[in-house]
Coordinates of C-alpha atoms and ligand atoms in Angstrom, one line a residue:
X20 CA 264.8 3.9 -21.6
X21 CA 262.8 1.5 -19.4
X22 CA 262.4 3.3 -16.0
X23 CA 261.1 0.9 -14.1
X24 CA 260.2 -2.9 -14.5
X25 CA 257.9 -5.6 -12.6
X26 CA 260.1 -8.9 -12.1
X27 CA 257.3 -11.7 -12.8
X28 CA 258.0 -14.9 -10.3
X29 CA 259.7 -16.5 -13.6
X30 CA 262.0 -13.4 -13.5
X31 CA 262.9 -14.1 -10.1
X32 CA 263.5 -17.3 -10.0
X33 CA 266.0 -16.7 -12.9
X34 CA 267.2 -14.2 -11.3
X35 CA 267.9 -16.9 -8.5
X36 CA 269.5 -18.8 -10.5
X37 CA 266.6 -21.5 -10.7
X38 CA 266.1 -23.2 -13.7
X39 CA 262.7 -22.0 -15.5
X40 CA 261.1 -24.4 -17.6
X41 CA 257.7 -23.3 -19.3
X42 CA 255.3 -26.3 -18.3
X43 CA 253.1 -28.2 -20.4
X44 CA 250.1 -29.8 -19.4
X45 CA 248.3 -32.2 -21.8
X46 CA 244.5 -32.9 -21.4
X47 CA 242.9 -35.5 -22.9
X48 CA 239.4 -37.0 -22.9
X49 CA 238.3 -40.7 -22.8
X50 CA 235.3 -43.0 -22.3
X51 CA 235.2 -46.4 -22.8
X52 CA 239.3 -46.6 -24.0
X53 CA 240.1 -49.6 -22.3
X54 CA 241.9 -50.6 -24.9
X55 CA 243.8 -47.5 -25.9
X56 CA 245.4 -45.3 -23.0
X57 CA 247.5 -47.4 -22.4
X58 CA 249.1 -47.8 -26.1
X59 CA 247.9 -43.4 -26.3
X60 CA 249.9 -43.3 -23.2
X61 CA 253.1 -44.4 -24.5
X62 CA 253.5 -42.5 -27.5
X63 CA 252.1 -39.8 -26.0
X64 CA 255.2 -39.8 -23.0
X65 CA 257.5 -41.0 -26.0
X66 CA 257.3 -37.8 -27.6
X67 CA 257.1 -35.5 -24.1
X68 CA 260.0 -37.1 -23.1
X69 CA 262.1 -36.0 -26.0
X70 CA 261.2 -32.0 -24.7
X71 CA 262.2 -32.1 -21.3
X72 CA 265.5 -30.5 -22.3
X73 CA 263.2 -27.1 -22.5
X74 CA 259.9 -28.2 -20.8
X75 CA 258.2 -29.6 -17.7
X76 CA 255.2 -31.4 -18.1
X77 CA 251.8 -33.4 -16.8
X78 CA 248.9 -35.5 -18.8
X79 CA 245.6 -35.1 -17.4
X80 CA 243.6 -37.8 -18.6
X81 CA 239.7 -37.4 -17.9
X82 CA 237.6 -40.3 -17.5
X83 CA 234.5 -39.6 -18.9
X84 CA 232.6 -41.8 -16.8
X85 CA 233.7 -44.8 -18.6
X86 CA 232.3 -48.1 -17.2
X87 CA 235.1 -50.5 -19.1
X88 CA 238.6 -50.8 -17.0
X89 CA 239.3 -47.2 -18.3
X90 CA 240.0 -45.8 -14.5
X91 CA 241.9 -48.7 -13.3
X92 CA 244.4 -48.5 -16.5
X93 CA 244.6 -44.9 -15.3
X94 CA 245.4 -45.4 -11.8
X95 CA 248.0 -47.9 -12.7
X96 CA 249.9 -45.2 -14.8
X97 CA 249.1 -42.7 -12.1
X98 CA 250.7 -44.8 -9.3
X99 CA 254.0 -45.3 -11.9
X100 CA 254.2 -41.9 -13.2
X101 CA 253.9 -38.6 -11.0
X102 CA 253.6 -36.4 -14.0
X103 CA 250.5 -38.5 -14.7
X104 CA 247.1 -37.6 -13.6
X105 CA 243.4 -38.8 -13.8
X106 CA 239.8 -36.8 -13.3
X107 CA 237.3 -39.3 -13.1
X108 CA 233.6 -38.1 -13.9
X109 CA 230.8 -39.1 -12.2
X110 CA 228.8 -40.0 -15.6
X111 CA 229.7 -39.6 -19.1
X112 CA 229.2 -35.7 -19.2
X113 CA 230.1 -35.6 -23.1
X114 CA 233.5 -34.9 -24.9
X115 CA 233.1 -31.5 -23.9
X116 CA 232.7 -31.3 -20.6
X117 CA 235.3 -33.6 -20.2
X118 CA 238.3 -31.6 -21.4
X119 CA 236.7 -28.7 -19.8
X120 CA 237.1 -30.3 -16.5
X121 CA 241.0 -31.5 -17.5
X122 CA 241.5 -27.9 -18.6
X123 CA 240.3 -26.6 -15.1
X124 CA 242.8 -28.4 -13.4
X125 CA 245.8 -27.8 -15.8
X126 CA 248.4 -26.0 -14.4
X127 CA 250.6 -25.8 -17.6
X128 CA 252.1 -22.5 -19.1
X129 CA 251.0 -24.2 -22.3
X130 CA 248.0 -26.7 -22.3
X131 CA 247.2 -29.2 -25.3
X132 CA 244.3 -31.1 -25.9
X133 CA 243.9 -34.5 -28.1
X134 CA 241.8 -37.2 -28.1
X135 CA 243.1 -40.4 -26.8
X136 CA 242.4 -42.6 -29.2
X137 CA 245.3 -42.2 -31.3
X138 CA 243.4 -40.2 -34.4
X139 CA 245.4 -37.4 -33.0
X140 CA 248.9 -38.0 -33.7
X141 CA 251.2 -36.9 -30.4
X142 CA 254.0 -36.4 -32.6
X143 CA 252.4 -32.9 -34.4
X144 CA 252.6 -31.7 -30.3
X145 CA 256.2 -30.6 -31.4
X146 CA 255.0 -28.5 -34.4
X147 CA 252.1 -27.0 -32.0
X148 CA 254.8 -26.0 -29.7
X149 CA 257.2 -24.5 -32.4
X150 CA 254.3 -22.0 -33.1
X151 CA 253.4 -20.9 -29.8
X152 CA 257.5 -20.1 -29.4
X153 CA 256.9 -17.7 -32.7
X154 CA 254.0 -16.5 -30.3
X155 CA 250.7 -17.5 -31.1
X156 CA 248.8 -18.0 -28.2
X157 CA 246.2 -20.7 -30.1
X158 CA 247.5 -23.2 -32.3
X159 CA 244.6 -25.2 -34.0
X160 CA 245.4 -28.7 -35.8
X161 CA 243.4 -29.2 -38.9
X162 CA 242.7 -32.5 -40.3
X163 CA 243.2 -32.8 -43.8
X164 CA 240.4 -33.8 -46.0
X165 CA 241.2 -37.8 -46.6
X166 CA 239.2 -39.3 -49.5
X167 CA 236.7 -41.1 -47.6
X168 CA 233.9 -43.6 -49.0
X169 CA 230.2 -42.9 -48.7
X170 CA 229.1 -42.4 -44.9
X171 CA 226.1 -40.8 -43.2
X172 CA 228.4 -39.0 -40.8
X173 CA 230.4 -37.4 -43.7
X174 CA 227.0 -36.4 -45.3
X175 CA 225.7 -34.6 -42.2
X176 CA 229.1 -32.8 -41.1
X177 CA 228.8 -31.1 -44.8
X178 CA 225.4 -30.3 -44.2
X179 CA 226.2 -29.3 -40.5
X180 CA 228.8 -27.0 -41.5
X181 CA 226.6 -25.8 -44.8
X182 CA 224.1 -24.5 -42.0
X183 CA 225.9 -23.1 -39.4
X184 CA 227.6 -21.3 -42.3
X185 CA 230.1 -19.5 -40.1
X186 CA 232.7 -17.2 -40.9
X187 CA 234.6 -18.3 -38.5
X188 CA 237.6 -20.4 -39.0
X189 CA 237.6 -22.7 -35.9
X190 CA 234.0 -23.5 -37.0
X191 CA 234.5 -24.8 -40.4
X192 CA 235.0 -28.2 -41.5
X193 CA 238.2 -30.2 -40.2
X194 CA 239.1 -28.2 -37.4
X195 CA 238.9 -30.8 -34.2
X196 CA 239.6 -30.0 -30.4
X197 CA 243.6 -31.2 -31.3
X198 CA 244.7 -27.7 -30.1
X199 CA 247.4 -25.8 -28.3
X200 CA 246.3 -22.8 -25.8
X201 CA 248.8 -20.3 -23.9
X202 CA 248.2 -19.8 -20.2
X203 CA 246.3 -16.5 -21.2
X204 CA 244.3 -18.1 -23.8
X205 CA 242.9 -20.8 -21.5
X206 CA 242.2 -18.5 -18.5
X207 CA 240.3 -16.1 -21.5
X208 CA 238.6 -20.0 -22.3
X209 CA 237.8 -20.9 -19.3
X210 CA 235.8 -17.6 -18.1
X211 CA 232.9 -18.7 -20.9
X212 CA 230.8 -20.5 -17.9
X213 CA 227.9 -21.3 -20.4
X214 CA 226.8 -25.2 -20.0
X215 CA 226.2 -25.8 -23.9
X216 CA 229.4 -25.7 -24.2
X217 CA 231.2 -25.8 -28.0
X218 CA 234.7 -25.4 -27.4
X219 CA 235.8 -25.0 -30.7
X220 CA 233.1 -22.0 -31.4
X221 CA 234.2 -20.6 -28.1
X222 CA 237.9 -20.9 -28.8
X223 CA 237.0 -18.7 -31.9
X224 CA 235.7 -15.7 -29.5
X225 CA 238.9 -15.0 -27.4
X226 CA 240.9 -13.9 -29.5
X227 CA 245.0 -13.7 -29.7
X228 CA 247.4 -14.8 -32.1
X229 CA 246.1 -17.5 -34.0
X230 CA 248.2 -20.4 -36.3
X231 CA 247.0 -23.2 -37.9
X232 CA 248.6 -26.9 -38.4
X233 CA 247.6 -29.7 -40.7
X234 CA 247.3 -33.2 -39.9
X235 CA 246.3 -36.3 -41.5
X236 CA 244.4 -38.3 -38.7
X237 CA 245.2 -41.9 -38.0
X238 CA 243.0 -44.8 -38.3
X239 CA 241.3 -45.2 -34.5
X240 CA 244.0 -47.7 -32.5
X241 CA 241.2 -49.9 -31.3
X242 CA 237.6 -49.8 -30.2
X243 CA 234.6 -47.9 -31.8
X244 CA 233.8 -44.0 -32.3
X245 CA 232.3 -42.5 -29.4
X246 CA 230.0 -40.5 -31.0
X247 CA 227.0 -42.4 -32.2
X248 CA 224.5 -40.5 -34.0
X249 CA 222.5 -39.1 -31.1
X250 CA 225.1 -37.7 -29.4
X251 CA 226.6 -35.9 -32.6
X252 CA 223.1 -34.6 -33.4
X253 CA 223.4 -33.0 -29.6
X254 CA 226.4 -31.8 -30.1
X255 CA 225.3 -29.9 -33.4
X256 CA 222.6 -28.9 -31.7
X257 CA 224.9 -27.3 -29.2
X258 CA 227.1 -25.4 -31.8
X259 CA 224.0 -24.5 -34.0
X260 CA 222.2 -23.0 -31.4
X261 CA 225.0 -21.0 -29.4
X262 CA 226.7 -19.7 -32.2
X263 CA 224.3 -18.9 -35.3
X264 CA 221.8 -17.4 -36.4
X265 CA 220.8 -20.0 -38.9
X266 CA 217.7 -20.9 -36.8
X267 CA 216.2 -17.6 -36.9
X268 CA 217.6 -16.7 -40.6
X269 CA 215.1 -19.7 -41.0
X270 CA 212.1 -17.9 -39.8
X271 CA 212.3 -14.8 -42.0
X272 CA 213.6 -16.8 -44.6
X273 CA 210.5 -19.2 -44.8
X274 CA 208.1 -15.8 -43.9
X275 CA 209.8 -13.9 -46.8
X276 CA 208.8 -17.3 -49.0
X277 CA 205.4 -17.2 -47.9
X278 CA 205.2 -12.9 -48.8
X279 CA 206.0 -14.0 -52.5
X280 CA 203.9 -16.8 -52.8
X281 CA 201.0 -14.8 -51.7
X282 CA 201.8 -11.7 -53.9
X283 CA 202.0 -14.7 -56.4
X284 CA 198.6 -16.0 -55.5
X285 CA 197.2 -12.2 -55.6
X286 CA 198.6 -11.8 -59.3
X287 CA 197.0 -14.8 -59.8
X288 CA 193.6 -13.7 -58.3
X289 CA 193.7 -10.4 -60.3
X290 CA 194.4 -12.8 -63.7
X291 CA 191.7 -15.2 -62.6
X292 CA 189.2 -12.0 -62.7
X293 CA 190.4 -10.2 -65.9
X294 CA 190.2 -13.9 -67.6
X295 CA 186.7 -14.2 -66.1
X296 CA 187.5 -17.8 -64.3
X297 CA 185.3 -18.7 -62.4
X298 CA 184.7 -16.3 -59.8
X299 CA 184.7 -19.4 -57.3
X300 CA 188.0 -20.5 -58.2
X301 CA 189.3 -17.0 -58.1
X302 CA 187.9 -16.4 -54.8
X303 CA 190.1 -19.7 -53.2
X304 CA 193.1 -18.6 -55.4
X305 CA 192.4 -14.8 -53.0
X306 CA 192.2 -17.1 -49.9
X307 CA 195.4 -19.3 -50.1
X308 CA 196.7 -15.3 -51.0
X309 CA 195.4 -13.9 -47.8
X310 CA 196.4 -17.4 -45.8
X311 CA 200.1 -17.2 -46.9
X312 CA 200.0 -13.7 -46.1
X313 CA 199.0 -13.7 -42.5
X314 CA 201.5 -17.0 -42.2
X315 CA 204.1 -14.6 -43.1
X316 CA 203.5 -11.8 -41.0
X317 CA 203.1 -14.5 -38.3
X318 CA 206.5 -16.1 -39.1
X319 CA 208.1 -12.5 -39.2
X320 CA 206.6 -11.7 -35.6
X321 CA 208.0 -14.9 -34.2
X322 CA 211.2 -13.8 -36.0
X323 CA 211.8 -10.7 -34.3
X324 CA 210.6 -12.2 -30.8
X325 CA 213.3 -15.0 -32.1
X326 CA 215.8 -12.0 -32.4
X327 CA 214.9 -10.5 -28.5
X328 CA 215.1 -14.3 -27.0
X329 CA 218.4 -14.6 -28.6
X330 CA 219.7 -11.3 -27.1
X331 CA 218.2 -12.2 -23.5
X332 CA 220.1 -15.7 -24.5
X333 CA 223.2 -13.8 -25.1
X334 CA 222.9 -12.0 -21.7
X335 CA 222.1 -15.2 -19.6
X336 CA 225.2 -16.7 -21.1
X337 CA 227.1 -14.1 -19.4
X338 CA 229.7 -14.4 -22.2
X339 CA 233.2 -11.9 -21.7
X340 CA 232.6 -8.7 -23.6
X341 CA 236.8 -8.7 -24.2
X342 CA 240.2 -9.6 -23.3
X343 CA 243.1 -7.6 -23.0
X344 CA 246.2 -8.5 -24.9
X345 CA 248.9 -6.3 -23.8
X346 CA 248.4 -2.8 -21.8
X347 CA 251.1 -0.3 -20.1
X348 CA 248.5 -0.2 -17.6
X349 CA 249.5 -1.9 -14.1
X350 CA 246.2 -3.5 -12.4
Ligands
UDP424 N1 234.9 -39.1 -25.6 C1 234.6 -38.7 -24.3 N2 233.3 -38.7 -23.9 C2 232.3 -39.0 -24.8 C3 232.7 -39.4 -26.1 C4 234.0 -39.4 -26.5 O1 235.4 -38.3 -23.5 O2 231.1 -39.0 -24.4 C5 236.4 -39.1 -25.9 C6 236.9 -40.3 -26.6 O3 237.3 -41.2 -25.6 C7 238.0 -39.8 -27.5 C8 237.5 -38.4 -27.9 O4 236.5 -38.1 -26.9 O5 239.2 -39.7 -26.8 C9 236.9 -38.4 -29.2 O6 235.8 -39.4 -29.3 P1 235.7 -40.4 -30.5 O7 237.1 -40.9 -30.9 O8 234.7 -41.4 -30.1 O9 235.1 -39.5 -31.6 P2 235.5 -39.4 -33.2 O10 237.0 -39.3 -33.3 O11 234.9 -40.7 -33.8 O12 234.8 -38.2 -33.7
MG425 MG1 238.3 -40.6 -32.4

């Protein structure tokens, strides 16, 4: 028997006889899009519209500091449609501080982000939204491999993901920031206050029911990729550094190479005498031994001082030890 039970505001409201409608907010980057919000727009409200039956919603479109007509196209929808609104940045912050900033103003029960430039099909929205019913909290949209031609950018997310060589799923190849978050999940998001900010890595550390949908992403609808090469570099950069320890695995790695290839030069000294070389090329075979050894035990000191910056890292980030699914414990 339940003996006693805490009406949440949706309760009452129901029990008021006010319609409740979970409320979706949809947050989407873009920077220099002049030519595609307006088309994103569309399809994006085409498919919206076909929920309203069960679900309020809003768009949040942030203006990455775009200098094109961008914000204008955005005000122009905004003064048209009230469940439309625009953030406009100061500067281009980056892809990532971008929905950040959308996702801080969301007031959604259930908040998805897509790009919008029409690589993220609106139309999977309904399948994201079928699995958050089931009750996953995160529902992440995977791109399926398409057979692409030969490209730098292909090359270097293999090799990207090669090194970062996580174990964890939001961090392997094909997972983009297409995703769905409950209420919870994005509060749990949105206490990370860390500036390098990798959304996909962080998304990995809350937690919660997790499901996973497929998608096959479109060609772009007009204009270039944002993402030249400097900026994706950064952005590796970013993920590599907050959330692996590939960089200092590096360090022992290359002073556990240099140990060997002195006790390889050593072996080689002690050969050099019993073969009676000459003794001044055995002596320079003992001093490139002796060399690579105090390289190693360099390396390995700068790998363990590597290890304590990364745990005074850890701490400045400030990151949220947990988060609580479910408790009988009122607050
Ligand atoms: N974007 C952004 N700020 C940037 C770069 C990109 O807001 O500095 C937006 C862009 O408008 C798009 C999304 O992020 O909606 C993804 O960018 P893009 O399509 O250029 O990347 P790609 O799909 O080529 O990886
Ligand atoms: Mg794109």
């Amino acid at each position: 028997m339940f003996k006693s039970y805490q009406f949440t505001q949706n309760d009452e409201a129901f029990l008021a006889g006010k319609s409740v409608k979970a409320k979706i907010s949809v947050v989407c980057p873009a920077y220099q899009e002049q030519e595609v919000v307006l088309p994103f727009y569309k399809e994006l409200t085409k498919v919206l519209l076909d929920l309203v039956a069960d679900f309020e919603f809003e768009i949040i479109l942030v203006d990455d500091g775009s200098t094109d007509r961008t914000l204008s196209i955005l005000k122009e929808i905004a003064d048209v449609d009230e469940r439309f609104f625009y953030i406009s940045l100061s500067k281009n912050f980056g892809h990532q501080a971008a929905i950040t900033a959308g996702l801080e103003k969301a007031k959604g029960d259930l908040i998805i982000t897509l790009d919008s430039d029409l690589q993220h099909p609106p139309e999977l929205i309904v399948q994201l939204i079928a699995l958050w019913k089931k009750g996953n909290d995160v529902v992440l949209a995977k791109r399926e491999e398409v057979a692409e031609g030969f490209s730098f950018r292909k090359i270097f997310r293999k090799l990207f993901f090669k090194v970062i060589g996580s174990d964890v799923r939001t961090m392997r190849s094909g997972y983009s920031d297409y995703r769905l978050l409950s209420r919870r999940a994005l509060d749990s998001l949105l206490q990370f206050k860390e500036s390098h900010r990798y959304l996909r890595g962080l998304v990995s550390l809350i937690g919660y029911p997790t499901a996973v949908v497929s998608f096959t992403p479109s060609e772009r609808f007009a204009g270039n990729s944002k993402f030249g090469f400097v900026k994706l570099f950064r952005y590796a950069i970013d993920a590599l550094f907050s959330f692996s320890k590939a960089p200092s695995n590096f360090i022992y790695a290359l002073s556990l190479f240099f140990l060997l290839a002195s006790i390889c030069l050593l072996s080689g000294f002690v050969l050099a005498l019993f073969c009676k070389l000459q003794f001044e090329y055995a002596l320079w075979i003992l001093m490139g031994s002796i060399l690579l050894f105090c390289s190693s035990g360099v390396l390995f000191g700068q790998g363990i001082l590597a290890e304590y910056i990364s745990r005074v890292y850890e701490q400045v980030k400030n990151r949220p030890l947990y988060f609580v699914k479910d408790t009988n414990i009122s607050s």
